[in-house]
Amino acid sequence: MPWRETYPMEERLKYIGDWLKDEEPMTDLCRIYGISRKTGYKWIERYQTHGLDGLKEMSRAA
């Protein structure tokens, strides 16, 4: 069986959509998406600050 192809932006959009529904506790939501709570809160902060553009891949270069 082939590996499921994932796209980071799509996964982040789904995560934010589920977070906005407010149906799952943060811990459960992060577990469902296989991310840490720290990452979950980072994505939420980036979304709240920059909108959808905040969910795009960001360069780590300074």
PDB file of C-alpha atoms in Angstrom:
ATOM      1  CA  MET A   1       0.000   0.000   0.000  1.00  0.00           C
ATOM      2  CA  PRO A   2       1.505   3.392  -0.951  1.00  0.00           C
ATOM      3  CA  TRP A   3       2.213   6.044   1.631  1.00  0.00           C
ATOM      4  CA  ARG A   4      -0.449   8.694   1.943  1.00  0.00           C
ATOM      5  CA  GLU A   5       0.771  11.902   0.397  1.00  0.00           C
ATOM      6  CA  THR A   6       0.264  14.879   2.676  1.00  0.00           C
ATOM      7  CA  TYR A   7       0.575  18.561   2.082  1.00  0.00           C
ATOM      8  CA  PRO A   8       1.500  20.702   5.100  1.00  0.00           C
ATOM      9  CA  MET A   9      -0.727  23.630   4.133  1.00  0.00           C
ATOM     10  CA  GLU A  10      -3.774  21.377   3.719  1.00  0.00           C
ATOM     11  CA  GLU A  11      -3.152  19.718   7.087  1.00  0.00           C
ATOM     12  CA  ARG A  12      -2.789  23.095   8.791  1.00  0.00           C
ATOM     13  CA  LEU A  13      -5.996  24.365   7.195  1.00  0.00           C
ATOM     14  CA  LYS A  14      -7.872  21.266   8.379  1.00  0.00           C
ATOM     15  CA  TYR A  15      -6.423  21.682  11.866  1.00  0.00           C
ATOM     16  CA  ILE A  16      -7.464  25.360  12.046  1.00  0.00           C
ATOM     17  CA  GLY A  17     -10.922  24.483  10.707  1.00  0.00           C
ATOM     18  CA  ASP A  18     -11.374  21.854  13.399  1.00  0.00           C
ATOM     19  CA  TRP A  19     -10.028  24.236  16.043  1.00  0.00           C
ATOM     20  CA  LEU A  20     -12.546  26.893  14.962  1.00  0.00           C
ATOM     21  CA  LYS A  21     -15.389  24.367  15.366  1.00  0.00           C
ATOM     22  CA  ASP A  22     -14.373  24.092  19.046  1.00  0.00           C
ATOM     23  CA  GLU A  23     -15.591  20.490  19.306  1.00  0.00           C
ATOM     24  CA  GLU A  24     -12.431  18.853  20.666  1.00  0.00           C
ATOM     25  CA  PRO A  25     -10.156  19.782  23.565  1.00  0.00           C
ATOM     26  CA  MET A  26      -6.784  21.123  22.399  1.00  0.00           C
ATOM     27  CA  THR A  27      -4.930  18.025  23.616  1.00  0.00           C
ATOM     28  CA  ASP A  28      -7.210  15.684  21.656  1.00  0.00           C
ATOM     29  CA  LEU A  29      -7.101  17.843  18.539  1.00  0.00           C
ATOM     30  CA  CYS A  30      -3.300  17.839  18.553  1.00  0.00           C
ATOM     31  CA  ARG A  31      -3.237  14.074  19.091  1.00  0.00           C
ATOM     32  CA  ILE A  32      -5.584  13.572  16.111  1.00  0.00           C
ATOM     33  CA  TYR A  33      -3.243  15.585  13.882  1.00  0.00           C
ATOM     34  CA  GLY A  34      -0.075  14.040  15.307  1.00  0.00           C
ATOM     35  CA  ILE A  35       1.387  17.336  16.483  1.00  0.00           C
ATOM     36  CA  SER A  36       2.517  18.681  19.838  1.00  0.00           C
ATOM     37  CA  ARG A  37       0.396  21.190  21.718  1.00  0.00           C
ATOM     38  CA  LYS A  38       3.247  23.679  21.259  1.00  0.00           C
ATOM     39  CA  THR A  39       2.958  23.312  17.479  1.00  0.00           C
ATOM     40  CA  GLY A  40      -0.837  23.548  17.648  1.00  0.00           C
ATOM     41  CA  TYR A  41      -0.688  26.801  19.578  1.00  0.00           C
ATOM     42  CA  LYS A  42       1.988  28.132  17.192  1.00  0.00           C
ATOM     43  CA  TRP A  43      -0.257  27.475  14.178  1.00  0.00           C
ATOM     44  CA  ILE A  44      -3.202  29.143  15.905  1.00  0.00           C
ATOM     45  CA  GLU A  45      -1.118  32.201  16.781  1.00  0.00           C
ATOM     46  CA  ARG A  46       0.209  32.453  13.221  1.00  0.00           C
ATOM     47  CA  TYR A  47      -3.339  32.121  11.848  1.00  0.00           C
ATOM     48  CA  GLN A  48      -4.702  34.788  14.208  1.00  0.00           C
ATOM     49  CA  THR A  49      -1.840  37.172  13.430  1.00  0.00           C
ATOM     50  CA  HIS A  50      -1.397  36.666   9.670  1.00  0.00           C
ATOM     51  CA  GLY A  51      -4.509  34.827   8.499  1.00  0.00           C
ATOM     52  CA  LEU A  52      -4.067  32.045   5.961  1.00  0.00           C
ATOM     53  CA  ASP A  53      -0.657  33.407   4.931  1.00  0.00           C
ATOM     54  CA  GLY A  54       0.581  32.628   8.434  1.00  0.00           C
ATOM     55  CA  LEU A  55       0.083  28.914   7.798  1.00  0.00           C
ATOM     56  CA  LYS A  56       2.463  28.812   4.830  1.00  0.00           C
ATOM     57  CA  GLU A  57       5.922  27.333   5.186  1.00  0.00           C
ATOM     58  CA  MET A  58       8.288  29.919   6.607  1.00  0.00           C
ATOM     59  CA  SER A  59      12.000  30.081   5.967  1.00  0.00           C
ATOM     60  CA  ARG A  60      14.162  29.322   8.974  1.00  0.00           C
ATOM     61  CA  ALA A  61      16.973  31.465   7.580  1.00  0.00           C
ATOM     62  CA  ALA A  62      17.492  34.720   9.392  1.00  0.00           C
TER      63      ALA A  62
END
